[in-house]
Coordinates of C-alpha atoms (C1' of nucleotides) in Angstrom, one line a residue:
Chain A
X1 CA 0.0 0.0 0.0
X2 CA 2.8 2.4 0.9
X3 CA 4.4 1.9 -2.5
X4 CA 1.2 2.8 -4.4
X5 CA 2.2 5.2 -7.0
X6 CA -0.6 7.5 -8.1
X7 CA 0.2 6.9 -11.8
X8 CA -0.3 3.1 -11.3
X9 CA -3.8 3.8 -10.0
X10 CA -4.5 6.3 -12.8
X11 CA -3.3 3.7 -15.3
X12 CA -5.5 1.0 -13.8
X13 CA -8.5 3.3 -13.8
X14 CA -8.0 4.0 -17.5
X15 CA -7.3 0.4 -18.4
X16 CA -10.2 -1.1 -16.6
X17 CA -12.7 1.7 -17.4
X18 CA -13.0 3.5 -14.0
X19 CA -12.0 7.0 -15.0
X20 CA -11.1 8.8 -18.2
X21 CA -10.0 12.3 -18.8
X22 CA -12.8 14.4 -20.1
X23 CA -12.8 15.0 -23.9
X24 CA -9.7 13.0 -24.2
X25 CA -9.7 12.7 -28.0
X26 CA -9.5 16.4 -28.2
X27 CA -6.5 16.6 -25.8
X28 CA -8.4 16.6 -22.6
X29 CA -9.9 19.4 -20.5
X30 CA -8.1 20.4 -17.3
X31 CA -10.2 19.7 -14.2
X32 CA -12.9 17.6 -15.8
X33 CA -13.2 13.8 -15.6
X34 CA -15.5 11.0 -17.0
X35 CA -16.4 7.8 -15.2
X36 CA -16.2 4.7 -17.3
X37 CA -18.3 1.5 -17.2
X38 CA -16.9 0.3 -13.9
X39 CA -16.4 3.8 -12.5
X40 CA -20.0 4.8 -12.9
X41 CA -21.1 1.8 -10.9
X42 CA -18.5 2.4 -8.2
X43 CA -19.5 6.1 -7.8
X44 CA -23.2 5.2 -7.9
X45 CA -22.6 2.7 -5.1
X46 CA -20.8 5.3 -3.1
X47 CA -23.7 7.7 -3.5
X48 CA -26.3 5.0 -2.9
X49 CA -24.5 3.8 0.3
X50 CA -24.6 7.4 1.5
X51 CA -28.2 8.0 0.6
X52 CA -29.3 4.7 2.1
X53 CA -27.2 5.0 5.3
X54 CA -28.1 8.7 5.8
X55 CA -31.7 9.0 4.4
X56 CA -33.8 6.1 3.3
X57 CA -32.3 3.6 5.8
X58 CA -32.4 6.1 8.6
X59 CA -34.6 4.9 11.6
X60 CA -36.7 7.9 12.8
X61 CA -37.7 6.1 15.9
X62 CA -34.3 5.1 17.2
X63 CA -32.0 7.1 19.3
X64 CA -28.6 6.4 17.6
X65 CA -25.6 6.0 19.9
X66 CA -24.2 9.5 20.6
X67 CA -27.3 11.3 19.4
X68 CA -29.1 13.6 21.8
X69 CA -32.5 12.4 20.6
X70 CA -34.2 10.6 17.7
X71 CA -34.4 12.6 14.5
X72 CA -35.8 12.6 11.0
X73 CA -34.0 12.6 7.7
X74 CA -35.4 13.6 4.3
X75 CA -34.1 14.4 0.9
X76 CA -34.1 17.1 -1.8
X77 CA -32.9 17.6 -5.3
X78 CA -32.5 21.2 -6.3
X79 CA -31.7 22.9 -9.6
X80 CA -28.0 23.7 -10.4
X81 CA -28.8 27.3 -11.5
X82 CA -30.5 29.3 -8.8
X83 CA -31.5 32.9 -8.4
X84 CA -28.3 35.0 -8.4
X85 CA -29.3 36.6 -5.1
X86 CA -28.8 33.2 -3.4
X87 CA -25.1 33.5 -4.0
X88 CA -24.9 37.1 -2.9
X89 CA -26.6 36.4 0.4
X90 CA -24.6 33.2 1.0
X91 CA -21.4 35.1 0.7
X92 CA -20.1 33.1 -2.3
X93 CA -20.5 36.0 -4.7
X94 CA -18.2 38.3 -2.7
X95 CA -15.9 35.6 -1.6
X96 CA -15.5 33.8 -5.0
X97 CA -15.7 36.9 -7.1
X98 CA -12.4 38.8 -7.0
X99 CA -10.5 41.2 -9.1
X100 CA -6.9 40.1 -9.3
X101 CA -3.8 41.9 -10.5
X102 CA -0.7 40.2 -11.7
X103 CA 2.9 41.4 -11.4
X104 CA 4.8 41.0 -14.6
X105 CA 8.0 41.2 -12.8
X106 CA 7.6 38.9 -9.7
X107 CA 5.0 36.7 -11.5
X108 CA 2.8 36.9 -8.4
X109 CA -0.9 37.5 -8.3
X110 CA -2.7 39.6 -5.8
X111 CA -6.2 40.3 -4.9
X112 CA -6.8 43.8 -6.0
X113 CA -8.5 44.9 -2.8
X114 CA -5.9 43.3 -0.5
X115 CA -3.0 45.3 -1.8
X116 CA -2.4 48.3 0.5
X117 CA -0.2 51.3 -0.3
X118 CA 0.5 54.9 0.2
X119 CA 1.6 57.8 -2.1
X120 CA 5.1 59.0 -1.4
X121 CA 7.4 61.5 -3.0
X122 CA 11.2 61.6 -2.9
X123 CA 14.0 62.7 -5.3
X124 CA 11.3 64.4 -7.4
X125 CA 9.3 61.2 -8.1
X126 CA 5.8 60.5 -6.9
X127 CA 5.1 56.8 -6.4
X128 CA 2.4 54.6 -4.9
X129 CA 4.3 52.1 -2.8
X130 CA 2.4 49.0 -2.1
X131 CA 2.5 45.9 0.1
X132 CA 0.4 42.9 0.9
X133 CA 0.3 43.7 4.6
X134 CA 1.7 40.9 6.7
X135 CA 1.6 42.7 10.0
X136 CA -0.7 45.2 11.8
X137 CA 1.7 48.0 10.9
X138 CA 1.7 48.4 7.1
X139 CA 3.3 51.8 7.6
X140 CA 6.6 50.2 8.7
X141 CA 6.5 47.8 5.8
X142 CA 5.8 50.6 3.4
X143 CA 8.7 52.7 4.8
X144 CA 11.1 49.8 4.2
X145 CA 9.9 49.4 0.6
X146 CA 10.1 53.1 -0.1
X147 CA 13.6 53.5 1.3
X148 CA 14.8 50.6 -0.8
X149 CA 13.1 51.8 -3.9
X150 CA 14.6 55.3 -3.6
X151 CA 17.9 53.8 -2.5
X152 CA 17.9 55.8 0.7
X153 CA 19.4 54.9 4.1
X154 CA 17.1 54.6 7.2
X155 CA 18.5 57.9 8.5
X156 CA 17.2 59.7 5.4
X157 CA 13.6 58.7 6.3
X158 CA 12.7 62.4 6.4
X159 CA 13.3 62.7 2.7
X160 CA 10.2 60.6 2.1
X161 CA 7.2 62.9 1.8
X162 CA 4.1 60.8 2.5
X163 CA 0.8 61.9 1.1
X164 CA -2.5 60.8 2.7
X165 CA -3.2 57.6 4.6
X166 CA -2.6 54.0 3.8
X167 CA -5.2 53.1 1.2
X168 CA -6.2 50.1 -1.0
X169 CA -4.9 49.7 -4.5
X170 CA -8.5 50.0 -5.6
X171 CA -8.2 53.8 -5.1
X172 CA -5.5 54.0 -7.7
X173 CA -6.9 54.3 -11.3
X174 CA -3.6 54.0 -13.1
X175 CA -0.8 51.6 -12.2
X176 CA 2.1 53.3 -14.0
X177 CA 3.4 54.9 -10.8
X178 CA 2.7 51.9 -8.6
X179 CA 5.5 49.9 -7.1
X180 CA 4.1 46.3 -6.8
X181 CA 4.4 44.5 -3.4
X182 CA 7.3 42.3 -4.7
X183 CA 8.6 44.4 -7.6
X184 CA 11.7 46.5 -8.0
X185 CA 10.4 48.6 -10.8
X186 CA 7.3 50.8 -11.3
X187 CA 4.3 49.9 -13.4
X188 CA 4.7 46.1 -13.4
X189 CA 1.1 45.4 -12.3
X190 CA -1.5 44.4 -14.8
X191 CA -4.9 46.1 -14.8
X192 CA -7.3 44.3 -12.4
X193 CA -8.9 41.4 -14.1
X194 CA -12.1 39.7 -13.0
X195 CA -11.6 36.2 -11.6
X196 CA -14.8 34.3 -10.8
X197 CA -14.6 31.0 -9.0
X198 CA -18.2 30.5 -9.9
X199 CA -19.0 29.5 -13.5
X200 CA -21.1 32.2 -15.1
X201 CA -23.9 31.6 -17.5
X202 CA -26.8 33.5 -18.9
X203 CA -30.5 32.7 -18.5
X204 CA -32.7 33.3 -21.4
X205 CA -31.9 34.2 -25.0
X206 CA -30.4 37.6 -24.1
X207 CA -26.9 37.5 -22.9
X208 CA -27.0 40.8 -21.1
X209 CA -25.8 41.1 -17.4
X210 CA -29.4 41.2 -16.2
X211 CA -29.6 37.5 -17.3
X212 CA -26.4 36.6 -15.7
X213 CA -26.5 33.5 -13.3
X214 CA -24.1 31.1 -11.8
X215 CA -23.7 27.3 -11.7
X216 CA -24.0 26.5 -8.0
X217 CA -20.6 26.2 -6.2
X218 CA -22.3 24.0 -3.5
X219 CA -25.5 22.2 -3.1
X220 CA -26.1 23.4 0.4
X221 CA -27.9 26.7 -0.5
X222 CA -30.6 24.8 -2.3
X223 CA -31.5 23.2 1.0
X224 CA -31.5 26.5 2.9
X225 CA -33.7 28.3 0.4
X226 CA -36.1 25.3 0.5
X227 CA -36.1 24.9 4.3
X228 CA -39.6 26.4 4.6
X229 CA -41.0 24.4 1.7
X230 CA -39.8 21.1 3.3
X231 CA -41.1 22.1 6.8
X232 CA -44.5 23.1 5.4
X233 CA -44.9 20.1 3.1
X234 CA -43.5 17.1 4.9
X235 CA -44.5 17.2 8.6
X236 CA -40.9 17.0 9.7
X237 CA -40.1 18.3 13.1
X238 CA -36.9 19.6 14.5
X239 CA -34.4 18.0 14.9
X240 CA -34.2 16.8 11.3
X241 CA -31.9 16.8 8.4
X242 CA -32.3 17.4 4.6
X243 CA -29.8 15.6 2.4
X244 CA -28.9 16.3 -1.2
X245 CA -26.5 14.9 -3.7
X246 CA -25.6 16.7 -6.9
X247 CA -23.1 18.4 -9.2
X248 CA -21.4 21.6 -8.1
X249 CA -19.0 23.7 -10.1
X250 CA -16.0 25.7 -9.1
X251 CA -13.6 27.3 -11.5
X252 CA -10.5 26.2 -9.7
X253 CA -7.2 28.0 -10.5
X254 CA -5.2 24.8 -10.2
X255 CA -7.0 21.5 -10.6
X256 CA -4.6 18.8 -9.5
X257 CA -4.2 15.3 -8.3
X258 CA -6.5 13.3 -10.5
X259 CA -10.1 13.8 -9.6
X260 CA -9.3 15.3 -6.1
X261 CA -9.7 18.9 -7.1
X262 CA -12.0 19.1 -10.2
X263 CA -13.9 22.0 -11.6
X264 CA -17.1 19.9 -11.9
X265 CA -17.7 17.7 -8.9
X266 CA -20.4 16.0 -7.0
X267 CA -21.3 16.7 -3.4
X268 CA -23.3 14.8 -0.8
X269 CA -24.5 17.3 1.7
X270 CA -26.7 17.2 4.8
X271 CA -28.1 20.3 6.5
X272 CA -29.2 19.2 9.9
X273 CA -31.6 21.6 11.7
X274 CA -31.7 21.7 15.4
X275 CA -32.5 23.8 18.5
X276 CA -29.6 26.2 19.3
X277 CA -29.3 24.7 22.8
X278 CA -28.6 21.2 21.3
X279 CA -26.5 22.2 18.4
X280 CA -23.1 21.5 20.1
X281 CA -24.2 17.9 20.9
X282 CA -25.5 17.4 17.4
X283 CA -22.2 18.7 16.0
X284 CA -20.3 16.1 17.9
X285 CA -22.7 13.4 16.9
X286 CA -22.5 14.1 13.2
X287 CA -18.7 14.5 13.2
X288 CA -18.3 11.0 14.8
X289 CA -21.1 9.4 12.7
X290 CA -19.6 10.6 9.5
X291 CA -16.1 9.5 10.4
X292 CA -17.4 6.0 11.2
X293 CA -19.1 5.8 7.8
X294 CA -15.8 5.9 6.0
X295 CA -14.3 3.4 8.3
X296 CA -17.2 1.0 7.9
X297 CA -16.8 1.2 4.1
X298 CA -13.2 0.2 4.3
X299 CA -10.9 3.2 4.7
X300 CA -8.0 2.3 6.9
X301 CA -8.0 3.9 10.4
X302 CA -4.4 5.0 10.1
X303 CA -5.0 6.7 6.8
X304 CA -8.2 8.4 7.9
X305 CA -8.4 11.1 10.5
X306 CA -10.8 13.5 12.1
X307 CA -9.3 16.9 12.5
X308 CA -10.9 19.7 14.4
X309 CA -10.2 23.2 13.0
X310 CA -8.3 25.6 15.1
X311 CA -10.1 28.8 16.2
X312 CA -8.3 30.9 13.6
X313 CA -9.2 28.5 10.9
X314 CA -12.9 28.8 11.5
X315 CA -15.2 30.7 9.1
X316 CA -16.6 33.9 10.5
X317 CA -20.0 32.2 11.2
X318 CA -18.8 28.8 12.5
X319 CA -18.5 27.7 16.1
X320 CA -16.9 24.5 15.2
X321 CA -15.6 22.6 12.1
X322 CA -14.0 19.3 11.7
X323 CA -12.5 17.8 8.5
X324 CA -12.5 14.1 7.8
X325 CA -9.2 13.6 5.9
X326 CA -7.6 10.8 4.1
X327 CA -3.9 10.2 3.5
X328 CA -4.1 10.1 -0.3
X329 CA -1.1 8.5 -2.0
X330 CA -0.4 11.6 -4.1
X331 CA 0.2 13.6 -0.9
X332 CA 3.6 13.7 0.8
X333 CA 3.8 11.3 3.8
X334 CA 2.1 12.7 6.8
X335 CA -0.2 14.9 4.8
X336 CA -4.0 14.4 4.5
X337 CA -6.6 15.6 2.0
X338 CA -10.1 16.6 2.9
X339 CA -13.0 14.2 2.2
X340 CA -15.7 15.9 4.1
X341 CA -16.2 18.9 6.3
X342 CA -18.6 18.9 9.2
X343 CA -19.4 22.5 10.2
X344 CA -21.5 24.0 12.9
X345 CA -22.9 26.9 11.0
X346 CA -25.2 28.4 13.7
X347 CA -28.1 30.3 12.2
X348 CA -25.9 32.1 9.7
X349 CA -27.5 30.6 6.5
X350 CA -31.1 30.9 7.3
X351 CA -30.7 34.4 8.7
X352 CA -28.7 35.4 5.6
X353 CA -31.6 34.4 3.4
X354 CA -34.0 36.3 5.6
X355 CA -32.1 39.5 6.3
X356 CA -29.4 39.7 3.7
X357 CA -25.7 38.9 3.7
X358 CA -24.3 38.8 7.2
X359 CA -20.9 39.7 8.6
X360 CA -19.5 39.2 12.1
X361 CA -19.4 42.3 14.3
X362 CA -17.8 41.4 17.7
X363 CA -19.8 38.3 18.8
X364 CA -22.8 39.1 16.6
X365 CA -23.8 38.6 13.1
X366 CA -25.1 41.8 11.5
X367 CA -26.3 42.6 8.0
X368 CA -23.4 43.9 5.9
X369 CA -23.8 47.5 4.9
X370 CA -23.0 48.8 1.5
X371 CA -21.4 52.2 1.0
X372 CA -24.8 53.8 0.8
X373 CA -25.7 52.5 4.3
X374 CA -28.2 50.0 2.9
X375 CA -27.8 46.2 3.1
X376 CA -25.0 45.2 0.7
X377 CA -27.0 42.2 -0.5
X378 CA -30.6 42.2 0.4
X379 CA -32.2 39.0 1.7
X380 CA -35.5 37.4 0.7
X381 CA -37.5 39.0 3.5
X382 CA -39.2 35.7 4.1
X383 CA -39.7 34.4 7.6
X384 CA -37.5 31.3 7.9
X385 CA -38.0 30.8 11.6
X386 CA -39.3 27.6 13.0
X387 CA -42.3 27.3 15.3
X388 CA -42.3 24.4 17.7
X389 CA -45.9 23.4 18.3
X390 CA -45.1 21.5 21.5
X391 CA -42.9 24.0 23.3
X392 CA -44.7 27.0 21.7
X393 CA -41.2 28.3 20.9
X394 CA -40.3 30.3 17.8
X395 CA -36.6 30.4 16.8
X396 CA -34.1 30.3 13.9
X397 CA -32.8 26.7 13.9
X398 CA -29.0 26.1 14.1
X399 CA -27.4 24.1 11.4
X400 CA -24.9 21.3 11.4
X401 CA -23.5 20.7 7.9
X402 CA -21.8 17.4 7.0
X403 CA -20.6 18.2 3.5
X404 CA -18.9 15.4 1.6
X405 CA -17.3 15.1 -1.9
X406 CA -18.6 12.1 -3.8
X407 CA -15.7 12.1 -6.2
X408 CA -13.2 12.4 -3.4
X409 CA -14.8 9.6 -1.5
X410 CA -14.7 7.4 -4.6
X411 CA -11.1 8.3 -5.2
X412 CA -10.2 7.4 -1.6
X413 CA -12.0 4.1 -1.8
X414 CA -10.1 3.3 -5.0
X415 CA -6.7 4.3 -3.4
X416 CA -7.5 2.2 -0.4
X417 CA -8.6 -0.8 -2.4
X418 CA -5.7 -0.8 -4.8
X419 CA -3.4 -3.6 -3.5
X420 CA -0.8 -6.0 -4.7
X421 CA -0.6 -9.3 -3.0
X422 CA 0.6 -12.8 -3.8
X423 CA -1.5 -15.6 -5.2
X424 CA -0.4 -19.0 -6.5
X425 CA -0.3 -19.5 -10.3
X426 CA -1.4 -22.7 -12.0
X427 CA 1.8 -24.5 -10.7
X428 CA 1.2 -23.3 -7.2
X429 CA 4.1 -20.8 -7.5
X430 CA 3.4 -17.5 -5.8
X431 CA 2.9 -14.7 -8.3
X432 CA 2.0 -11.0 -7.8
X433 CA -1.6 -10.2 -8.0
X434 CA -3.3 -6.9 -8.6
X435 CA -6.5 -6.7 -6.7
X436 CA -9.0 -4.0 -5.8
X437 CA -10.2 -4.8 -2.3
X438 CA -13.3 -2.7 -2.4
X439 CA -16.0 -3.1 0.2
X440 CA -18.6 -5.5 -1.3
X441 CA -21.3 -2.8 -1.0
X442 CA -19.1 -0.5 -3.2
X443 CA -17.9 -3.1 -5.7
X444 CA -19.1 -2.3 -9.3
X445 CA -19.8 -6.0 -9.9
X446 CA -21.0 -8.0 -7.0
X447 CA -20.4 -11.5 -8.4
X448 CA -19.1 -13.1 -11.5
X449 CA -20.5 -16.4 -12.8
X450 CA -18.2 -18.9 -14.5
X451 CA -18.6 -22.4 -16.0
X452 CA -15.4 -24.1 -15.1
X453 CA -15.1 -25.3 -18.7
X454 CA -17.2 -24.7 -21.7
X455 CA -18.7 -28.2 -22.0
X456 CA -20.8 -30.9 -20.3
X457 CA -23.7 -28.5 -19.8
X458 CA -21.8 -26.3 -17.4
X459 CA -22.4 -23.1 -19.5
X460 CA -26.1 -23.8 -19.6
X461 CA -26.3 -24.1 -15.8
X462 CA -24.1 -21.0 -15.4
X463 CA -26.3 -19.0 -17.7
X464 CA -29.4 -19.9 -15.7
X465 CA -27.7 -18.8 -12.5
X466 CA -26.6 -15.6 -14.2
X467 CA -30.1 -14.8 -15.3
X468 CA -31.5 -15.6 -11.9
X469 CA -29.0 -13.4 -10.0
X470 CA -29.3 -10.6 -12.6
X471 CA -32.7 -9.8 -11.2
X472 CA -31.4 -8.5 -7.9
X473 CA -27.6 -8.0 -8.4
X474 CA -25.1 -6.5 -10.7
X475 CA -23.4 -9.7 -11.9
X476 CA -21.1 -10.6 -14.8
X477 CA -20.9 -13.8 -16.9
X478 CA -17.7 -15.0 -18.4
X479 CA -16.8 -18.3 -20.0
X480 CA -13.7 -17.3 -22.0
X481 CA -10.3 -18.8 -21.4
X482 CA -9.0 -20.5 -18.3
X483 CA -10.8 -20.0 -15.1
X484 CA -7.7 -18.6 -13.4
X485 CA -7.5 -15.8 -15.8
X486 CA -11.2 -15.0 -15.3
X487 CA -10.6 -14.8 -11.5
X488 CA -7.7 -12.4 -12.0
X489 CA -9.7 -10.1 -14.3
X490 CA -12.4 -9.9 -11.7
X491 CA -9.8 -9.2 -9.0
X492 CA -8.7 -6.1 -10.9
X493 CA -12.4 -5.0 -11.2
X494 CA -12.9 -5.4 -7.4
X495 CA -15.5 -8.1 -7.8
X496 CA -15.8 -9.7 -4.3
X497 CA -17.3 -13.0 -5.2
X498 CA -16.9 -15.5 -8.1
X499 CA -19.3 -18.4 -8.5
X500 CA -18.1 -21.4 -10.5
X501 CA -20.2 -24.2 -12.0
X502 CA -18.1 -27.3 -12.1
X503 CA -18.5 -31.1 -12.5
X504 CA -19.9 -31.5 -9.0
X505 CA -22.6 -28.9 -9.7
X506 CA -24.0 -31.4 -12.3
X507 CA -24.3 -34.0 -9.6
X508 CA -25.4 -32.2 -6.4
X509 CA -26.4 -28.7 -7.6
X510 CA -23.7 -27.0 -5.5
X511 CA -21.4 -24.3 -6.8
X512 CA -18.1 -22.9 -5.4
X513 CA -18.1 -19.3 -4.2
X514 CA -14.6 -17.8 -4.2
X515 CA -13.7 -14.9 -2.0
X516 CA -11.6 -12.2 -3.7
X517 CA -9.5 -11.3 -0.7
X518 CA -8.8 -14.7 0.9
X519 CA -9.1 -16.8 -2.3
X520 CA -10.9 -19.3 -0.2
X521 CA -13.6 -21.4 -1.8
X522 CA -16.6 -23.1 -0.3
X523 CA -19.6 -24.9 -1.8
X524 CA -23.1 -23.6 -1.5
X525 CA -26.3 -24.9 -3.0
X526 CA -27.5 -23.3 -6.3
X527 CA -30.8 -22.4 -4.6
X528 CA -29.1 -20.6 -1.8
X529 CA -26.8 -18.4 -3.9
X530 CA -29.1 -15.3 -4.0
X531 CA -29.7 -15.5 -0.3
X532 CA -26.0 -15.9 0.5
X533 CA -25.1 -12.9 -1.7
X534 CA -27.8 -10.8 -0.1
X535 CA -26.4 -11.5 3.4
X536 CA -22.8 -10.8 2.3
X537 CA -23.8 -7.5 0.8
X538 CA -25.9 -6.4 3.8
X539 CA -24.6 -3.4 5.6
X540 CA -23.4 -4.4 9.1
X541 CA -24.1 -2.3 12.2
Chain B
rG1 C1' 0.4 31.5 -11.8
rC2 C1' 6.0 30.1 -11.9
rG3 C1' 9.9 26.4 -12.7
rG4 C1' 11.2 21.3 -14.2
rG5 C1' 9.8 16.7 -16.6
rU6 C1' 6.6 13.7 -19.8
rG7 C1' 3.3 12.8 -24.2
rU8 C1' 4.5 6.8 -29.8
rA9 C1' -1.1 0.7 -30.1
rG10 C1' -6.2 -0.3 -24.9
rC11 C1' -1.8 -0.5 -21.0
rU12 C1' 3.8 -0.4 -20.1
rC13 C1' 7.4 1.3 -23.0
rA14 C1' 11.7 1.0 -27.2
rG15 C1' 12.6 3.9 -31.4
rU16 C1' 19.0 10.5 -32.1
rG17 C1' 16.6 12.8 -39.6
rG18 C1' 15.6 7.8 -44.3
rU19 C1' 9.8 1.5 -44.7
rA20 C1' 6.4 2.9 -37.1
rG21 C1' 8.1 -1.6 -33.2
rA22 C1' 8.1 -5.1 -28.6
rG23 C1' 5.8 -7.1 -24.3
rC24 C1' 1.2 -7.4 -22.1
rG25 C1' -3.8 -7.0 -23.4
rC26 C1' -8.1 -7.7 -26.7
rC27 C1' -10.9 -10.9 -30.5
rA28 C1' -11.8 -15.8 -33.1
rC29 C1' -11.1 -21.1 -33.4
rG30 C1' -9.3 -25.5 -31.1
rU31 C1' -7.9 -27.4 -26.4
rU32 C1' -9.4 -27.0 -21.1
rG33 C1' -11.1 -30.0 -15.0
rC34 C1' -10.0 -24.1 -9.8
rC35 C1' -6.2 -19.2 -9.6
rA36 C1' -2.6 -14.4 -15.3
rA37 C1' -2.3 -22.3 -19.5
rC38 C1' -1.1 -23.8 -24.6
rG39 C1' -1.5 -23.8 -30.1
rU40 C1' -3.1 -21.3 -34.6
rG41 C1' -4.9 -17.0 -36.7
rG42 C1' -6.4 -11.9 -36.2
rC43 C1' -7.2 -6.6 -34.5
rU44 C1' -5.0 -2.1 -32.8
rG45 C1' -1.6 4.0 -34.5
rU46 C1' -4.4 11.7 -36.8
rC47 C1' 3.7 9.2 -33.0
rG48 C1' -1.0 14.9 -27.9
rU49 C1' -2.5 19.2 -31.4
rG50 C1' -1.1 23.3 -34.8
rG51 C1' 2.7 25.5 -37.5
rG52 C1' 7.9 25.8 -39.2
rU53 C1' 13.0 23.9 -40.9
rU54 C1' 14.3 19.9 -44.5
rC55 C1' 14.5 16.3 -50.6
rG56 C1' 12.6 13.8 -46.3
rA57 C1' 10.4 14.9 -39.2
rG58 C1' 8.1 10.3 -34.1
rC59 C1' 13.2 12.5 -33.8
rC60 C1' 15.2 19.4 -35.0
rC61 C1' 12.7 24.6 -34.0
rC62 C1' 8.2 27.6 -32.4
rA63 C1' 3.5 27.7 -30.3
rU64 C1' -0.4 25.2 -27.9
rC65 C1' -3.1 21.4 -25.0
rA66 C1' -2.9 17.7 -21.3
rC67 C1' -0.6 14.9 -17.4
rC68 C1' 3.3 14.3 -13.4
rC69 C1' 6.8 16.6 -9.7
rG70 C1' 8.2 21.1 -6.9
rC71 C1' 6.7 26.1 -5.4
rU72 C1' 2.3 29.3 -5.1
rC73 C1' -2.9 29.4 -4.1
rC74 C1' -7.2 26.8 -2.1
rA75 C1' -14.2 27.7 -0.4

RNA sequence: GCGGGUGUAGCUCAGUGGUAGAGCGCCACGUUGCCAACGUGGCUGUCGUGGGUUCGAGCCCCAUCACCCGCUCCA
């Protein structure tokens, strides 16, 4: 496992039809990927396990271990393009929508509004000296930069004639007299260019800005804006969760590491609504529950970790966030990549969609003001509070958000499953075997059915078994070549069980069932095969 | 975004300016008696893409795209 090279896995994924580069025949498209015949089944299984374990299989009446009370779960499937105001109130518009300037000299890129500077005159030249402030004292940093630029010693500080206060680069219309934060010469900054991390599109035939809309950068907002609809239509009572799976789009600057950071990706998100007093306990519950989910589906404990964010790392609205991370093989030893984030979001989201985009002010969230003193991004004005019929209490629910990446999970399961071990060849000599040890619930093909040889009525019996099993399972029939080769092919596809019809089947109607991982075989009766598979594929508690 | 590397058959790769190759795989037929069998036959190429140099380019030059590694960034 430690020796797994990422390119070996990428090669297997291509060779066996798990993953292809998007638009490959045209040279590929950076950040986009296609799932092949086996990959689509694997990813569907990942999503179906999640949906089943979190939503349809959820027991509303049971108090799960670690949960404060019983709770309900329900689902939703929202549109990818939503009203543009959704993204303004959620904060994505301001956060993901930046103007950037590049420095032709240092090759660095800065956010236009983050560059700070001050006009200064010396030796007959007037210059806007800028820095990307690293300390609370940008003035000192600016002094150093200015002295160096004018080639002055510290004792000649008085030759610098400062003009006005420290201001943002956004106040400077022309960059020809600007000294970039890492430049030695003037005028190396490009004009500010719009960088949008959200994909922009246009609704309707007209392509004017009034029709501008965005592909969603997360599925979560669809849940928040439908919160009231779900409460009003489904009789759910707090505490409850709404789950949604679906595509999201982020225009990443640097897509990297196979499917890990893609521009089009699929999320599996839950927004769990609860009473503010219980939110801390629910946060803990979901964090632990979600961590166990990955463990149960086969990710190794030593490669999977639950990491609480430090206080400084927390978003402005969050009172607690944990990441579930996996030690992907493309990362340096000791580093982990995020699979899922579980965030305590408080009442930030629902309030944002009521009141408008919020910002933190001390310990409180307040509506962000524009320069005109009005709300910067106006909310819907709808009442998204919850009324508890039993306690007669009205409140804005708090939200716990377990947000997972379906493609990242799929990739982690593939990385974990990819193993080389040793199996005997036809002479009993140990040879290397490539095997995908996927959890049976995730395996694209659940069982393969083989006649041991293509004669004596074995194929006919095998075909009957195949047809019978096909009704309830994804199974695969193969009668070509030696049986050993067929076993190995299934090993590479991750198929957990192989059923072989042999001479003895003709006598007593038993078949061998071969286990992918142990290579062990045992005989079971033909009539019991479906039942046996059913129990082997059953999720265990 | 910057720097370095790579791109030839489905996969892994050889091919230093003169007729595009190997191994594996895949397909067919025969054989088959439980872990990558054997025999026979067959399939597979815009040499990443575009342009240039040359009598002639997979090979040299320029551009571009994609992937990998390092830095940078990352909701």
